[in-house]
Amino acid sequence: MFLLLFLLFVLSEAASASSVETDDVLQVRPGGEVTLPCNTTEASIRAVQWTRDDLEPSEYVLLYRDGGLDAKRQHSSYQGRVELLYSQLKTGNVSLILKNVSSSDNGTYKCRVAAGGSRRKRALIDTEPIRLISLEVTGSDSQKADNMHGDQTSDSPEGIHARGHAGLAAGVLVPLAVGVVGVVMFLRTRRRHEAVTDHLYT
């Protein structure tokens, strides 16, 4: 009995440790948009803090407090590219939306939340993160430019015009080819019939 309890304790500790160390992995292509999910059960959210391991301690991906973003502490590479779902903060959804992703966005992102308290309390969040997410940007920034160029070319007037000509050519050539084959088969059948008729009467 003691051995069974000991094994259950060891297995539960191992499971909890693995759940802490395992990150959620998200993949996105350069130039795309991705949502890093994070939710809390706190009823009143005072501050939201998104950080990355390789940033300076005083720099943030996003810092929301006192009812707005703290742009002074935000890393310059994320300015204008990240936002929260402000309408869903009351429900505990503090997910981060990251736009125009590039290879420099690769890394592990940490989500922290502070609840309750007065707005005058401006201390930064120093609690453990409630969510860890590893972001993997699959592809290079040059592919991002190529993809954007390819999309613009395919949707441009020149691209549409070229596709229109290709469709018109196919619509004309296919029936013409079918007609030629039909005529050739008809002539062959007629010649065979005439040859058989001539043979019977000679």
GROMACS .gro file of C-alpha atoms in nm:
model
  202
    1MET     CA    1   0.000   0.000   0.000
    2PHE     CA    2   0.280   0.238   0.091
    3LEU     CA    3   0.462   0.155  -0.231
    4LEU     CA    4   0.149   0.229  -0.435
    5LEU     CA    5   0.102   0.568  -0.268
    6PHE     CA    6   0.468   0.651  -0.323
    7LEU     CA    7   0.443   0.568  -0.694
    8LEU     CA    8   0.130   0.780  -0.733
    9PHE     CA    9   0.306   1.073  -0.564
   10VAL     CA   10   0.611   1.045  -0.788
   11LEU     CA   11   0.401   1.021  -1.105
   12SER     CA   12   0.188   1.321  -1.009
   13GLU     CA   13   0.499   1.529  -0.938
   14ALA     CA   14   0.650   1.430  -1.272
   15ALA     CA   15   0.328   1.516  -1.456
   16SER     CA   16   0.303   1.858  -1.293
   17ALA     CA   17   0.669   1.935  -1.367
   18SER     CA   18   0.629   1.839  -1.732
   19SER     CA   19   0.318   2.057  -1.767
   20VAL     CA   20   0.510   2.358  -1.640
   21GLU     CA   21   0.808   2.303  -1.870
   22THR     CA   22   0.604   2.232  -2.183
   23ASP     CA   23   0.525   2.541  -2.389
   24ASP     CA   24   0.248   2.588  -2.639
   25VAL     CA   25   0.405   2.608  -2.984
   26LEU     CA   26   0.253   2.830  -3.253
   27GLN     CA   27   0.378   2.850  -3.609
   28VAL     CA   28   0.320   3.139  -3.847
   29ARG     CA   29   0.460   3.249  -4.182
   30PRO     CA   30   0.637   3.583  -4.228
   31GLY     CA   31   0.398   3.869  -4.289
   32GLY     CA   32   0.110   3.687  -4.121
   33GLU     CA   33  -0.091   3.758  -3.808
   34VAL     CA   34  -0.107   3.533  -3.502
   35THR     CA   35  -0.296   3.534  -3.172
   36LEU     CA   36  -0.107   3.420  -2.863
   37PRO     CA   37  -0.381   3.286  -2.633
   38CYS     CA   38  -0.391   3.364  -2.263
   39ASN     CA   39  -0.686   3.355  -2.025
   40THR     CA   40  -0.732   3.419  -1.655
   41THR     CA   41  -1.009   3.356  -1.404
   42GLU     CA   42  -0.938   3.683  -1.222
   43ALA     CA   43  -1.254   3.892  -1.195
   44SER     CA   44  -1.085   4.233  -1.207
   45ILE     CA   45  -0.777   4.276  -1.427
   46ARG     CA   46  -0.553   4.564  -1.325
   47ALA     CA   47  -0.256   4.496  -1.551
   48VAL     CA   48  -0.148   4.263  -1.833
   49GLN     CA   49   0.216   4.202  -1.914
   50TRP     CA   50   0.357   4.018  -2.216
   51THR     CA   51   0.733   3.963  -2.217
   52ARG     CA   52   0.995   3.769  -2.410
   53ASP     CA   53   1.296   3.590  -2.268
   54ASP     CA   54   1.553   3.765  -2.484
   55LEU     CA   55   1.434   4.121  -2.417
   56GLU     CA   56   1.579   4.349  -2.154
   57PRO     CA   57   1.400   4.330  -1.815
   58SER     CA   58   1.277   4.686  -1.860
   59GLU     CA   59   1.135   4.621  -2.208
   60TYR     CA   60   0.804   4.457  -2.288
   61VAL     CA   61   0.619   4.316  -2.583
   62LEU     CA   62   0.308   4.474  -2.433
   63LEU     CA   63   0.228   4.632  -2.097
   64TYR     CA   64  -0.131   4.724  -2.019
   65ARG     CA   65  -0.211   4.905  -1.694
   66ASP     CA   66  -0.423   5.189  -1.563
   67GLY     CA   67  -0.669   5.129  -1.847
   68GLY     CA   68  -0.422   5.172  -2.134
   69LEU     CA   69  -0.094   5.068  -2.293
   70ASP     CA   70   0.239   5.181  -2.152
   71ALA     CA   71   0.421   5.274  -2.476
   72LYS     CA   72   0.730   5.403  -2.294
   73ARG     CA   73   0.823   5.054  -2.176
   74GLN     CA   74   0.733   4.876  -2.498
   75HIS     CA   75   1.013   4.744  -2.717
   76SER     CA   76   1.035   4.951  -3.035
   77SER     CA   77   1.001   4.650  -3.266
   78TYR     CA   78   0.650   4.579  -3.131
   79GLN     CA   79   0.510   4.930  -3.145
   80GLY     CA   80   0.206   4.941  -3.369
   81ARG     CA   81   0.209   4.562  -3.419
   82VAL     CA   82   0.052   4.425  -3.101
   83GLU     CA   83  -0.282   4.472  -2.931
   84LEU     CA   84  -0.523   4.313  -2.685
   85LEU     CA   85  -0.887   4.222  -2.730
   86TYR     CA   86  -1.000   4.508  -2.508
   87SER     CA   87  -1.366   4.417  -2.535
   88GLN     CA   88  -1.289   4.074  -2.386
   89LEU     CA   89  -1.069   4.181  -2.095
   90LYS     CA   90  -1.369   4.166  -1.862
   91THR     CA   91  -1.410   3.798  -1.947
   92GLY     CA   92  -1.047   3.721  -1.864
   93ASN     CA   93  -0.923   3.700  -2.223
   94VAL     CA   94  -0.582   3.870  -2.230
   95SER     CA   95  -0.462   3.713  -2.557
   96LEU     CA   96  -0.201   3.901  -2.758
   97ILE     CA   97  -0.249   3.976  -3.128
   98LEU     CA   98   0.080   4.007  -3.318
   99LYS     CA   99   0.068   4.148  -3.671
  100ASN     CA  100   0.313   4.157  -3.963
  101VAL     CA  101   0.525   3.878  -3.817
  102SER     CA  102   0.894   3.852  -3.908
  103SER     CA  103   1.176   3.613  -3.824
  104SER     CA  104   1.289   3.842  -3.542
  105ASP     CA  105   0.966   3.753  -3.356
  106ASN     CA  106   1.086   3.399  -3.287
  107GLY     CA  107   1.099   3.329  -2.915
  108THR     CA  108   0.917   3.232  -2.597
  109TYR     CA  109   0.644   3.471  -2.484
  110LYS     CA  110   0.520   3.495  -2.126
  111CYS     CA  111   0.183   3.622  -2.012
  112ARG     CA  112   0.134   3.770  -1.664
  113VAL     CA  113  -0.174   3.926  -1.508
  114ALA     CA  114  -0.232   4.141  -1.200
  115ALA     CA  115  -0.582   4.170  -1.055
  116GLY     CA  116  -0.756   4.402  -0.810
  117GLY     CA  117  -0.580   4.681  -0.625
  118SER     CA  118  -0.587   5.053  -0.679
  119ARG     CA  119  -0.491   5.222  -1.003
  120ARG     CA  120  -0.236   5.420  -0.807
  121LYS     CA  121  -0.044   5.103  -0.743
  122ARG     CA  122   0.189   5.115  -1.043
  123ALA     CA  123   0.430   4.838  -0.942
  124LEU     CA  124   0.516   4.602  -1.227
  125ILE     CA  125   0.401   4.241  -1.225
  126ASP     CA  126   0.658   4.012  -1.065
  127THR     CA  127   0.447   3.697  -1.030
  128GLU     CA  128   0.497   3.375  -1.223
  129PRO     CA  129   0.360   3.372  -1.580
  130ILE     CA  130   0.025   3.205  -1.632
  131ARG     CA  131   0.102   3.108  -1.994
  132LEU     CA  132   0.416   3.029  -2.195
  133ILE     CA  133   0.403   3.026  -2.573
  134SER     CA  134   0.683   2.946  -2.816
  135LEU     CA  135   0.641   3.128  -3.146
  136GLU     CA  136   0.808   2.978  -3.452
  137VAL     CA  137   0.820   3.184  -3.770
  138THR     CA  138   0.847   2.932  -4.053
  139GLY     CA  139   1.024   3.088  -4.348
  140SER     CA  140   1.244   3.390  -4.413
  141ASP     CA  141   1.161   3.756  -4.449
  142SER     CA  142   1.261   3.735  -4.818
  143GLN     CA  143   0.986   3.476  -4.866
  144LYS     CA  144   0.751   3.723  -4.701
  145ALA     CA  145   0.833   3.978  -4.972
  146ASP     CA  146   0.803   3.713  -5.245
  147ASN     CA  147   0.465   3.601  -5.112
  148MET     CA  148   0.337   3.956  -5.100
  149HIS     CA  149   0.465   4.022  -5.453
  150GLY     CA  150   0.313   3.700  -5.579
  151ASP     CA  151  -0.023   3.781  -5.427
  152GLN     CA  152  -0.023   4.129  -5.577
  153THR     CA  153   0.078   3.996  -5.918
  154SER     CA  154  -0.195   3.733  -5.924
  155ASP     CA  155  -0.460   3.986  -5.825
  156SER     CA  156  -0.331   4.271  -6.041
  157PRO     CA  157  -0.510   4.377  -6.362
  158GLU     CA  158  -0.223   4.230  -6.565
  159GLY     CA  159  -0.256   3.895  -6.391
  160ILE     CA  160  -0.633   3.888  -6.435
  161HIS     CA  161  -0.591   3.990  -6.801
  162ALA     CA  162  -0.342   3.708  -6.862
  163ARG     CA  163  -0.569   3.453  -6.695
  164GLY     CA  164  -0.857   3.578  -6.911
  165HIS     CA  165  -0.657   3.521  -7.231
  166ALA     CA  166  -0.556   3.174  -7.117
  167GLY     CA  167  -0.916   3.084  -7.046
  168LEU     CA  168  -1.032   3.219  -7.382
  169ALA     CA  169  -0.764   3.023  -7.569
  170ALA     CA  170  -0.860   2.703  -7.390
  171GLY     CA  171  -1.227   2.761  -7.466
  172VAL     CA  172  -1.152   2.791  -7.839
  173LEU     CA  173  -0.882   2.529  -7.887
  174VAL     CA  174  -1.051   2.242  -7.705
  175PRO     CA  175  -1.370   2.237  -7.920
  176LEU     CA  176  -1.157   2.286  -8.232
  177ALA     CA  177  -0.941   1.985  -8.146
  178VAL     CA  178  -1.250   1.776  -8.078
  179GLY     CA  179  -1.395   1.877  -8.415
  180VAL     CA  180  -1.075   1.787  -8.604
  181VAL     CA  181  -1.064   1.444  -8.441
  182GLY     CA  182  -1.428   1.389  -8.529
  183VAL     CA  183  -1.372   1.478  -8.895
  184VAL     CA  184  -1.069   1.249  -8.923
  185MET     CA  185  -1.262   0.956  -8.773
  186PHE     CA  186  -1.557   1.021  -9.003
  187LEU     CA  187  -1.335   1.024  -9.312
  188ARG     CA  188  -1.162   0.701  -9.208
  189THR     CA  189  -1.495   0.528  -9.147
  190ARG     CA  190  -1.625   0.646  -9.483
  191ARG     CA  191  -1.317   0.521  -9.667
  192ARG     CA  192  -1.345   0.181  -9.503
  193HIS     CA  193  -1.712   0.161  -9.597
  194GLU     CA  194  -1.634   0.251  -9.957
  195ALA     CA  195  -1.352  -0.005  -9.970
  196VAL     CA  196  -1.584  -0.279  -9.843
  197THR     CA  197  -1.855  -0.179 -10.095
  198ASP     CA  198  -1.611  -0.180 -10.389
  199HIS     CA  199  -1.485  -0.524 -10.284
  200LEU     CA  200  -1.838  -0.670 -10.279
  201TYR     CA  201  -1.924  -0.544 -10.627
  202THR     CA  202  -1.600  -0.643 -10.796
   0.00000   0.00000   0.00000
